[in-house]
Amino acid sequence: MATNQHGIPLLLQTFSGNESDKKALLEIITKVKKNLNVAEKVIHVADSAFYTDENLQTLGFHTFWISRVPLTISEAESLRKTSESFTSCEDSRYSYYCSSSNYAGVRQNWIVFHSSEQQRKKEKDFDKKVEKELIRTQKSLKHLACKRFACEPDARSAAAEWVSKHPWVIFDTCSIKQVHERLEKKRGRPGKDETLILKYVIEADISLNFTELEKEKSILGRFIIATNDLDLDPETTLNYYKGQSQVEKGFRFLKDKTFRVSDVFLKNTGRIQALAMIMVLCLYVYAVTEYKLRKSLKETNETVPSQTGKPTQKPTLRWIFFLFRRVRELSLRIEGRIVTKVLNLDKTIRKIIRLLGTHHKKYYFT
């Protein structure tokens, strides 16, 4: 699903569960670009599944995008660990460091952001992660100790390679021992004149590398956002990327138990697509109405009470529906004609109807 910055759906397409997210996102962006005819600059915001060589090269230089860079890219992981100083954002929770990249042959800005909130959240799980990693590392060391090497340099090289792949630990002790083995594996003690082969094994003890762990802990809140719009400043780039939550909000709406979709079984692909279309139309009406109300509240500098009773200019439409729960239409026959009245229109509800505009007034105010 693709939405605009206000969460209003622009396109919905159903895909098989086996479809690759990387290909699906490119297809959606291509279709939105083809059908969205606007004079303003359009920037497509997508998650890290979009960020692949093929996708970036396909869109070229004239389709603007913002995406999170996967840390599976070695260049990104290296940049995340930068020791350069960061610049504070207006939002004190964030700071950033700007860099550039030519990944996939596309000129782009890479901006490393640090979030203090993410840092705190990830620090809570970091110690548990270290404990689990230490257990896995100790098992790996046991496997290494079981290996036999033809010469001492091979054993030392294997030990050095192993510890380089496990940066969270260091060797307390590491020695190479000689062992003698039979040419053929047999039970019992070797014979007096039996020829034995000289092999080498690694004996080592490990402990946590606290220097490396502290470095890793200090960058837990970092992530990299990339964009090929070189004119965008870092804070605007971050705000646009965070707007991606509008799509997630739309999916929460579609997955809501109110739709009772889990009770419906549709085998035919066409019927699944039809149901999805009806659901996204509901989301469209919901999102447009919510946007219109919030916009009117801001323009008129008015508020409505939130669930906690505090004034707000950003109510959810779900809460507005709840406020309307007691509104009733009463029809009476008086002297042979039908008279209709709308009951329980309190001050807040009247304000909401007025802010929503003429089309809504005609249904409530007679």
mmCIF file of C-alpha atoms in Angstrom:
data_model
loop_
_atom_site.group_PDB
_atom_site.id
_atom_site.type_symbol
_atom_site.label_atom_id
_atom_site.label_comp_id
_atom_site.label_asym_id
_atom_site.label_seq_id
_atom_site.Cartn_x
_atom_site.Cartn_y
_atom_site.Cartn_z
ATOM 1 C CA MET A 1 0.000 0.000 0.000
ATOM 2 C CA ALA A 2 1.151 3.534 -0.790
ATOM 3 C CA THR A 3 -0.178 6.601 1.043
ATOM 4 C CA ASN A 4 0.572 10.302 0.988
ATOM 5 C CA GLN A 5 2.111 12.112 3.966
ATOM 6 C CA HIS A 6 -1.306 12.359 5.641
ATOM 7 C CA GLY A 7 -1.989 8.614 5.520
ATOM 8 C CA ILE A 8 -4.528 8.884 2.681
ATOM 9 C CA PRO A 9 -4.162 5.753 0.497
ATOM 10 C CA LEU A 10 -3.073 6.312 -3.101
ATOM 11 C CA LEU A 11 -2.624 2.716 -4.216
ATOM 12 C CA LEU A 12 -3.265 -0.778 -2.906
ATOM 13 C CA GLN A 13 -2.055 -3.951 -4.548
ATOM 14 C CA THR A 14 -2.358 -7.486 -3.225
ATOM 15 C CA PHE A 15 0.651 -9.779 -3.493
ATOM 16 C CA SER A 16 1.275 -13.443 -2.832
ATOM 17 C CA GLY A 17 2.837 -14.193 0.537
ATOM 18 C CA ASN A 18 5.793 -15.659 -1.361
ATOM 19 C CA GLU A 19 6.428 -12.406 -3.244
ATOM 20 C CA SER A 20 9.713 -10.655 -2.499
ATOM 21 C CA ASP A 21 9.273 -7.354 -0.625
ATOM 22 C CA LYS A 22 12.138 -5.910 -2.661
ATOM 23 C CA LYS A 23 10.346 -6.490 -5.966
ATOM 24 C CA ALA A 24 6.902 -5.586 -4.590
ATOM 25 C CA LEU A 25 8.062 -2.181 -3.316
ATOM 26 C CA LEU A 26 9.667 -1.342 -6.663
ATOM 27 C CA GLU A 27 6.467 -2.303 -8.480
ATOM 28 C CA ILE A 28 4.335 -0.115 -6.197
ATOM 29 C CA ILE A 29 6.660 2.897 -6.573
ATOM 30 C CA THR A 30 6.651 2.474 -10.365
ATOM 31 C CA LYS A 31 2.834 2.372 -10.489
ATOM 32 C CA VAL A 32 2.437 5.372 -8.182
ATOM 33 C CA LYS A 33 4.919 7.336 -10.282
ATOM 34 C CA LYS A 34 3.036 6.434 -13.471
ATOM 35 C CA ASN A 35 -0.426 7.370 -12.166
ATOM 36 C CA LEU A 36 0.368 10.328 -9.888
ATOM 37 C CA ASN A 37 0.312 13.414 -12.077
ATOM 38 C CA VAL A 38 1.299 16.374 -9.887
ATOM 39 C CA ALA A 39 3.449 19.429 -10.514
ATOM 40 C CA GLU A 40 5.182 19.277 -7.125
ATOM 41 C CA LYS A 41 8.269 17.208 -6.438
ATOM 42 C CA VAL A 42 7.345 13.717 -5.242
ATOM 43 C CA ILE A 43 9.606 11.825 -2.845
ATOM 44 C CA HIS A 44 8.967 8.104 -2.306
ATOM 45 C CA VAL A 45 9.677 6.856 1.228
ATOM 46 C CA ALA A 46 10.221 3.122 1.735
ATOM 47 C CA ASP A 47 11.751 0.798 4.323
ATOM 48 C CA SER A 48 15.097 -0.953 3.990
ATOM 49 C CA ALA A 49 13.673 -3.812 1.886
ATOM 50 C CA PHE A 50 13.564 -1.340 -1.018
ATOM 51 C CA TYR A 51 17.267 -0.510 -0.764
ATOM 52 C CA THR A 52 18.918 -2.840 -3.299
ATOM 53 C CA ASP A 53 21.302 -2.289 -6.217
ATOM 54 C CA GLU A 54 18.653 -3.326 -8.737
ATOM 55 C CA ASN A 55 15.923 -1.054 -7.337
ATOM 56 C CA LEU A 56 18.153 2.020 -7.121
ATOM 57 C CA GLN A 57 19.465 1.540 -10.648
ATOM 58 C CA THR A 58 15.951 0.928 -12.031
ATOM 59 C CA LEU A 59 14.565 4.171 -10.593
ATOM 60 C CA GLY A 60 17.592 6.115 -11.783
ATOM 61 C CA PHE A 61 18.341 9.733 -10.903
ATOM 62 C CA HIS A 62 14.969 11.356 -11.653
ATOM 63 C CA THR A 63 12.805 9.488 -9.141
ATOM 64 C CA PHE A 64 13.459 10.839 -5.657
ATOM 65 C CA TRP A 65 13.412 8.429 -2.729
ATOM 66 C CA ILE A 66 14.266 8.122 0.960
ATOM 67 C CA SER A 67 15.088 4.774 2.541
ATOM 68 C CA ARG A 68 16.837 3.203 5.483
ATOM 69 C CA VAL A 69 20.182 1.627 4.585
ATOM 70 C CA PRO A 70 20.488 -2.059 5.628
ATOM 71 C CA LEU A 71 23.450 -2.660 7.921
ATOM 72 C CA THR A 72 24.181 -5.833 5.952
ATOM 73 C CA ILE A 73 26.013 -3.487 3.573
ATOM 74 C CA SER A 74 29.620 -3.356 4.821
ATOM 75 C CA GLU A 75 29.975 0.335 3.916
ATOM 76 C CA ALA A 76 26.929 1.137 6.063
ATOM 77 C CA GLU A 77 28.125 -0.883 9.048
ATOM 78 C CA SER A 78 31.485 0.877 8.862
ATOM 79 C CA LEU A 79 29.826 4.320 8.740
ATOM 80 C CA ARG A 80 27.561 3.472 11.693
ATOM 81 C CA LYS A 81 30.690 3.016 13.808
ATOM 82 C CA THR A 82 32.131 6.415 12.869
ATOM 83 C CA SER A 83 33.860 8.379 15.610
ATOM 84 C CA GLU A 84 33.054 11.743 13.990
ATOM 85 C CA SER A 85 31.153 14.325 16.050
ATOM 86 C CA PHE A 86 27.370 14.534 15.630
ATOM 87 C CA THR A 87 25.211 17.654 15.178
ATOM 88 C CA SER A 88 22.132 18.061 17.392
ATOM 89 C CA CYS A 89 18.693 18.283 15.770
ATOM 90 C CA GLU A 90 15.935 20.689 16.798
ATOM 91 C CA ASP A 91 14.301 17.592 18.262
ATOM 92 C CA SER A 92 16.730 16.979 21.130
ATOM 93 C CA ARG A 93 16.190 13.218 20.889
ATOM 94 C CA TYR A 94 18.169 13.082 17.638
ATOM 95 C CA SER A 95 21.616 14.026 16.358
ATOM 96 C CA TYR A 96 23.223 13.344 12.989
ATOM 97 C CA TYR A 97 26.382 13.058 10.935
ATOM 98 C CA CYS A 98 26.295 13.627 7.143
ATOM 99 C CA SER A 99 28.176 11.594 4.586
ATOM 100 C CA SER A 100 27.811 10.768 0.904
ATOM 101 C CA SER A 101 27.830 7.563 -1.104
ATOM 102 C CA ASN A 102 27.775 6.327 -4.670
ATOM 103 C CA TYR A 103 26.186 2.979 -3.811
ATOM 104 C CA ALA A 104 24.783 1.157 -6.873
ATOM 105 C CA GLY A 105 26.194 3.971 -9.010
ATOM 106 C CA VAL A 106 23.676 6.498 -7.652
ATOM 107 C CA ARG A 107 24.822 9.728 -5.972
ATOM 108 C CA GLN A 108 23.129 9.988 -2.596
ATOM 109 C CA ASN A 109 23.389 11.391 0.896
ATOM 110 C CA TRP A 110 23.914 8.960 3.742
ATOM 111 C CA ILE A 111 22.930 10.467 7.087
ATOM 112 C CA VAL A 112 23.784 8.658 10.314
ATOM 113 C CA PHE A 113 21.199 9.487 12.983
ATOM 114 C CA HIS A 114 21.458 8.744 16.679
ATOM 115 C CA SER A 115 18.235 8.381 18.649
ATOM 116 C CA SER A 116 18.520 8.650 22.436
ATOM 117 C CA GLU A 117 15.172 6.853 22.822
ATOM 118 C CA GLN A 118 16.304 3.909 20.688
ATOM 119 C CA GLN A 119 19.570 3.880 22.618
ATOM 120 C CA ARG A 120 17.753 3.448 25.944
ATOM 121 C CA LYS A 121 15.429 0.754 24.592
ATOM 122 C CA LYS A 122 18.212 -1.305 23.021
ATOM 123 C CA GLU A 123 20.486 -1.017 26.047
ATOM 124 C CA LYS A 124 17.885 -2.939 28.080
ATOM 125 C CA ASP A 125 18.238 -5.974 25.795
ATOM 126 C CA PHE A 126 21.949 -5.619 25.106
ATOM 127 C CA ASP A 127 23.196 -7.463 28.212
ATOM 128 C CA LYS A 128 20.915 -10.432 27.460
ATOM 129 C CA LYS A 129 22.183 -10.466 23.894
ATOM 130 C CA VAL A 130 25.790 -10.518 25.155
ATOM 131 C CA GLU A 131 25.043 -13.492 27.447
ATOM 132 C CA LYS A 132 23.511 -15.492 24.589
ATOM 133 C CA GLU A 133 26.361 -14.582 22.262
ATOM 134 C CA LEU A 134 28.930 -15.705 24.863
ATOM 135 C CA ILE A 135 27.264 -19.134 25.107
ATOM 136 C CA ARG A 136 27.315 -19.507 21.302
ATOM 137 C CA THR A 137 30.947 -18.360 21.199
ATOM 138 C CA GLN A 138 32.005 -20.902 23.831
ATOM 139 C CA LYS A 139 30.380 -23.686 21.806
ATOM 140 C CA SER A 140 32.199 -22.454 18.712
ATOM 141 C CA LEU A 141 35.493 -22.510 20.647
ATOM 142 C CA LYS A 142 34.906 -26.154 21.627
ATOM 143 C CA HIS A 143 34.485 -27.055 17.953
ATOM 144 C CA LEU A 144 37.724 -25.204 17.173
ATOM 145 C CA ALA A 145 39.546 -27.145 19.911
ATOM 146 C CA CYS A 146 38.475 -30.430 18.296
ATOM 147 C CA LYS A 147 40.130 -29.602 14.986
ATOM 148 C CA ARG A 148 43.536 -31.015 14.076
ATOM 149 C CA PHE A 149 46.092 -29.002 12.115
ATOM 150 C CA ALA A 150 49.056 -30.212 10.086
ATOM 151 C CA CYS A 151 51.458 -27.577 11.417
ATOM 152 C CA GLU A 152 51.716 -24.965 14.156
ATOM 153 C CA PRO A 153 51.403 -21.930 11.788
ATOM 154 C CA ASP A 154 48.102 -23.330 10.471
ATOM 155 C CA ALA A 155 46.778 -23.644 14.018
ATOM 156 C CA ARG A 156 47.833 -20.109 14.953
ATOM 157 C CA SER A 157 46.301 -18.745 11.759
ATOM 158 C CA ALA A 158 43.009 -20.534 12.521
ATOM 159 C CA ALA A 159 42.991 -19.124 16.076
ATOM 160 C CA ALA A 160 43.588 -15.586 14.782
ATOM 161 C CA GLU A 161 40.837 -15.956 12.188
ATOM 162 C CA TRP A 162 38.416 -17.311 14.792
ATOM 163 C CA VAL A 163 38.924 -14.450 17.254
ATOM 164 C CA SER A 164 38.589 -11.885 14.438
ATOM 165 C CA LYS A 165 35.126 -13.310 13.713
ATOM 166 C CA HIS A 166 34.155 -13.011 17.404
ATOM 167 C CA PRO A 167 35.060 -9.400 18.318
ATOM 168 C CA TRP A 168 33.076 -9.502 21.569
ATOM 169 C CA VAL A 169 35.621 -11.860 23.177
ATOM 170 C CA ILE A 170 39.392 -11.964 23.625
ATOM 171 C CA PHE A 171 41.798 -14.814 24.378
ATOM 172 C CA ASP A 172 42.891 -14.967 28.012
ATOM 173 C CA THR A 173 45.230 -17.782 27.065
ATOM 174 C CA CYS A 174 45.909 -19.401 23.724
ATOM 175 C CA SER A 175 48.474 -22.116 23.133
ATOM 176 C CA ILE A 176 49.214 -24.689 20.463
ATOM 177 C CA LYS A 177 49.707 -28.263 21.679
ATOM 178 C CA GLN A 178 51.147 -31.271 19.893
ATOM 179 C CA VAL A 179 49.161 -34.516 19.708
ATOM 180 C CA HIS A 180 50.052 -37.860 18.123
ATOM 181 C CA GLU A 181 47.423 -39.762 16.199
ATOM 182 C CA ARG A 182 47.284 -43.114 14.449
ATOM 183 C CA LEU A 183 47.301 -43.380 10.681
ATOM 184 C CA GLU A 184 44.122 -45.447 10.995
ATOM 185 C CA LYS A 185 41.578 -45.035 13.730
ATOM 186 C CA LYS A 186 41.675 -48.124 15.952
ATOM 187 C CA ARG A 187 40.682 -48.928 19.490
ATOM 188 C CA GLY A 188 43.197 -49.516 22.240
ATOM 189 C CA ARG A 189 46.726 -48.305 22.862
ATOM 190 C CA PRO A 190 49.144 -47.824 19.944
ATOM 191 C CA GLY A 191 51.643 -50.622 19.363
ATOM 192 C CA LYS A 192 55.322 -50.246 20.279
ATOM 193 C CA ASP A 193 56.519 -49.846 16.687
ATOM 194 C CA GLU A 194 53.328 -48.258 15.289
ATOM 195 C CA THR A 195 53.866 -45.063 13.268
ATOM 196 C CA LEU A 196 52.014 -42.014 14.622
ATOM 197 C CA ILE A 197 51.224 -38.703 12.934
ATOM 198 C CA LEU A 198 52.066 -35.408 14.630
ATOM 199 C CA LYS A 199 49.124 -32.967 14.727
ATOM 200 C CA TYR A 200 48.510 -29.616 16.404
ATOM 201 C CA VAL A 201 45.485 -28.474 18.427
ATOM 202 C CA ILE A 202 44.378 -25.147 19.918
ATOM 203 C CA GLU A 203 43.848 -24.790 23.656
ATOM 204 C CA ALA A 204 42.348 -21.450 24.671
ATOM 205 C CA ASP A 205 40.323 -19.638 27.306
ATOM 206 C CA ILE A 206 38.227 -16.576 26.482
ATOM 207 C CA SER A 207 36.604 -13.652 28.277
ATOM 208 C CA LEU A 208 34.441 -10.721 27.205
ATOM 209 C CA ASN A 209 36.116 -7.891 25.319
ATOM 210 C CA PHE A 210 34.705 -5.016 27.387
ATOM 211 C CA THR A 211 36.409 -2.350 25.269
ATOM 212 C CA GLU A 212 34.646 -3.592 22.141
ATOM 213 C CA LEU A 213 31.352 -4.077 24.003
ATOM 214 C CA GLU A 214 31.383 -0.471 25.221
ATOM 215 C CA LYS A 215 31.957 0.732 21.657
ATOM 216 C CA GLU A 216 29.063 -1.395 20.421
ATOM 217 C CA LYS A 217 26.829 -0.216 23.248
ATOM 218 C CA SER A 218 27.511 3.446 22.479
ATOM 219 C CA ILE A 219 26.164 3.140 18.903
ATOM 220 C CA LEU A 220 23.030 1.089 19.603
ATOM 221 C CA GLY A 221 20.781 4.045 18.801
ATOM 222 C CA ARG A 222 22.306 4.723 15.378
ATOM 223 C CA PHE A 223 20.709 4.131 11.976
ATOM 224 C CA ILE A 224 21.418 5.385 8.452
ATOM 225 C CA ILE A 225 18.923 7.073 6.134
ATOM 226 C CA ALA A 226 19.782 7.560 2.466
ATOM 227 C CA THR A 227 18.239 9.862 -0.152
ATOM 228 C CA ASN A 228 19.115 10.778 -3.721
ATOM 229 C CA ASP A 229 17.521 14.216 -3.260
ATOM 230 C CA LEU A 230 20.766 16.025 -2.519
ATOM 231 C CA ASP A 231 18.936 19.286 -1.684
ATOM 232 C CA LEU A 232 17.149 17.843 1.356
ATOM 233 C CA ASP A 233 18.600 18.847 4.709
ATOM 234 C CA PRO A 234 19.111 16.085 7.331
ATOM 235 C CA GLU A 235 16.237 17.055 9.635
ATOM 236 C CA THR A 236 13.716 17.249 6.779
ATOM 237 C CA THR A 237 14.948 13.867 5.553
ATOM 238 C CA LEU A 238 14.359 12.381 9.009
ATOM 239 C CA ASN A 239 10.872 13.898 9.292
ATOM 240 C CA TYR A 240 9.898 12.559 5.868
ATOM 241 C CA TYR A 241 11.199 9.106 6.780
ATOM 242 C CA LYS A 242 9.296 9.084 10.076
ATOM 243 C CA GLY A 243 6.149 9.883 8.065
ATOM 244 C CA GLN A 244 6.319 6.272 6.898
ATOM 245 C CA SER A 245 4.423 5.465 10.090
ATOM 246 C CA GLN A 246 1.296 6.677 8.274
ATOM 247 C CA VAL A 247 1.408 3.512 6.143
ATOM 248 C CA GLU A 248 1.775 1.374 9.276
ATOM 249 C CA LYS A 249 -1.180 3.226 10.787
ATOM 250 C CA GLY A 250 -3.207 2.359 7.673
ATOM 251 C CA PHE A 251 -2.331 -1.326 7.984
ATOM 252 C CA ARG A 252 -3.367 -1.288 11.657
ATOM 253 C CA PHE A 253 -6.721 0.082 10.515
ATOM 254 C CA LEU A 254 -7.113 -2.689 7.910
ATOM 255 C CA LYS A 255 -6.123 -5.392 10.422
ATOM 256 C CA ASP A 256 -8.500 -4.099 13.082
ATOM 257 C CA LYS A 257 -10.888 -6.677 14.542
ATOM 258 C CA THR A 258 -13.788 -4.430 13.501
ATOM 259 C CA PHE A 259 -13.470 -5.750 9.945
ATOM 260 C CA ARG A 260 -13.627 -9.370 11.191
ATOM 261 C CA VAL A 261 -11.505 -10.412 8.208
ATOM 262 C CA SER A 262 -10.248 -13.485 10.076
ATOM 263 C CA ASP A 263 -13.822 -14.842 9.919
ATOM 264 C CA VAL A 264 -13.874 -14.657 6.112
ATOM 265 C CA PHE A 265 -12.321 -17.328 3.900
ATOM 266 C CA LEU A 266 -11.824 -16.409 0.252
ATOM 267 C CA LYS A 267 -10.052 -18.813 -2.080
ATOM 268 C CA ASN A 268 -10.523 -16.945 -5.345
ATOM 269 C CA THR A 269 -7.843 -14.305 -6.001
ATOM 270 C CA GLY A 270 -10.345 -11.901 -7.560
ATOM 271 C CA ARG A 271 -12.549 -11.973 -4.459
ATOM 272 C CA ILE A 272 -9.556 -11.339 -2.199
ATOM 273 C CA GLN A 273 -8.662 -8.313 -4.316
ATOM 274 C CA ALA A 274 -12.277 -7.095 -4.220
ATOM 275 C CA LEU A 275 -12.401 -7.341 -0.417
ATOM 276 C CA ALA A 276 -9.074 -5.514 -0.164
ATOM 277 C CA MET A 277 -10.471 -2.755 -2.403
ATOM 278 C CA ILE A 278 -13.542 -2.313 -0.183
ATOM 279 C CA MET A 279 -11.370 -2.197 2.935
ATOM 280 C CA VAL A 280 -8.992 0.387 1.480
ATOM 281 C CA LEU A 281 -11.973 2.525 0.410
ATOM 282 C CA CYS A 282 -13.063 2.494 4.061
ATOM 283 C CA LEU A 283 -9.542 3.557 5.017
ATOM 284 C CA TYR A 284 -9.674 6.309 2.384
ATOM 285 C CA VAL A 285 -12.883 7.793 3.848
ATOM 286 C CA TYR A 286 -11.505 7.450 7.379
ATOM 287 C CA ALA A 287 -8.137 9.077 6.550
ATOM 288 C CA VAL A 288 -9.623 11.944 4.505
ATOM 289 C CA THR A 289 -12.145 12.786 7.236
ATOM 290 C CA GLU A 290 -9.500 12.676 9.964
ATOM 291 C CA TYR A 291 -7.151 14.876 7.916
ATOM 292 C CA LYS A 292 -9.914 17.374 7.132
ATOM 293 C CA LEU A 293 -10.957 17.681 10.790
ATOM 294 C CA ARG A 294 -7.380 18.118 12.036
ATOM 295 C CA LYS A 295 -6.704 20.703 9.336
ATOM 296 C CA SER A 296 -9.830 22.690 10.297
ATOM 297 C CA LEU A 297 -8.936 22.553 14.003
ATOM 298 C CA LYS A 298 -5.476 23.936 13.257
ATOM 299 C CA GLU A 299 -6.701 26.671 10.905
ATOM 300 C CA THR A 300 -9.354 27.892 13.351
ATOM 301 C CA ASN A 301 -7.096 27.362 16.398
ATOM 302 C CA GLU A 302 -9.805 25.299 18.091
ATOM 303 C CA THR A 303 -9.594 22.043 20.040
ATOM 304 C CA VAL A 304 -11.707 19.074 21.055
ATOM 305 C CA PRO A 305 -11.327 17.040 24.258
ATOM 306 C CA SER A 306 -9.118 13.941 24.014
ATOM 307 C CA GLN A 307 -9.727 10.592 25.741
ATOM 308 C CA THR A 308 -8.031 12.007 28.841
ATOM 309 C CA GLY A 309 -10.106 15.189 28.755
ATOM 310 C CA LYS A 310 -7.226 17.380 27.589
ATOM 311 C CA PRO A 311 -7.685 19.713 24.584
ATOM 312 C CA THR A 312 -6.165 18.419 21.332
ATOM 313 C CA GLN A 313 -5.961 19.435 17.689
ATOM 314 C CA LYS A 314 -5.047 15.909 16.567
ATOM 315 C CA PRO A 315 -7.929 13.631 17.550
ATOM 316 C CA THR A 316 -8.216 10.215 15.937
ATOM 317 C CA LEU A 317 -11.382 9.621 13.961
ATOM 318 C CA ARG A 318 -11.996 6.508 16.059
ATOM 319 C CA TRP A 319 -12.316 8.787 19.101
ATOM 320 C CA ILE A 320 -14.626 11.124 17.169
ATOM 321 C CA PHE A 321 -16.842 8.148 16.285
ATOM 322 C CA PHE A 322 -16.951 7.308 19.985
ATOM 323 C CA LEU A 323 -18.129 10.850 20.815
ATOM 324 C CA PHE A 324 -20.953 10.400 18.299
ATOM 325 C CA ARG A 325 -22.122 7.111 19.851
ATOM 326 C CA ARG A 326 -25.187 8.673 21.555
ATOM 327 C CA VAL A 327 -26.350 10.716 18.551
ATOM 328 C CA ARG A 328 -29.765 9.467 17.406
ATOM 329 C CA GLU A 329 -32.213 10.339 14.664
ATOM 330 C CA LEU A 330 -35.843 10.555 15.770
ATOM 331 C CA SER A 331 -38.704 10.536 13.268
ATOM 332 C CA LEU A 332 -42.203 11.601 14.361
ATOM 333 C CA ARG A 333 -45.486 11.735 12.489
ATOM 334 C CA ILE A 334 -47.171 15.043 13.337
ATOM 335 C CA GLU A 335 -50.482 15.887 11.733
ATOM 336 C CA GLY A 336 -49.849 13.523 8.856
ATOM 337 C CA ARG A 337 -46.280 14.551 8.067
ATOM 338 C CA ILE A 338 -42.932 13.096 9.076
ATOM 339 C CA VAL A 339 -40.742 15.332 11.247
ATOM 340 C CA THR A 340 -37.116 14.258 11.754
ATOM 341 C CA LYS A 341 -34.888 15.471 14.552
ATOM 342 C CA VAL A 342 -31.286 14.660 15.533
ATOM 343 C CA LEU A 343 -30.864 14.210 19.282
ATOM 344 C CA ASN A 344 -27.952 14.494 21.725
ATOM 345 C CA LEU A 345 -25.942 17.056 19.769
ATOM 346 C CA ASP A 346 -23.818 18.547 22.523
ATOM 347 C CA LYS A 347 -21.430 21.491 22.177
ATOM 348 C CA THR A 348 -18.416 19.379 21.171
ATOM 349 C CA ILE A 349 -20.313 17.410 18.528
ATOM 350 C CA ARG A 350 -21.773 20.587 17.031
ATOM 351 C CA LYS A 351 -18.278 22.055 16.809
ATOM 352 C CA ILE A 352 -16.984 18.922 15.033
ATOM 353 C CA ILE A 353 -19.847 18.964 12.513
ATOM 354 C CA ARG A 354 -19.303 22.662 11.845
ATOM 355 C CA LEU A 355 -15.573 22.128 11.276
ATOM 356 C CA LEU A 356 -16.188 19.238 8.877
ATOM 357 C CA GLY A 357 -18.097 21.556 6.559
ATOM 358 C CA THR A 358 -21.363 22.064 4.686
ATOM 359 C CA HIS A 359 -21.769 18.499 3.429
ATOM 360 C CA HIS A 360 -21.821 17.185 6.990
ATOM 361 C CA LYS A 361 -24.036 19.958 8.366
ATOM 362 C CA LYS A 362 -26.961 19.071 6.113
ATOM 363 C CA TYR A 363 -27.279 15.630 7.731
ATOM 364 C CA TYR A 364 -27.322 16.882 11.317
ATOM 365 C CA PHE A 365 -28.654 20.462 11.317
ATOM 366 C CA THR A 366 -32.196 20.797 10.044
#
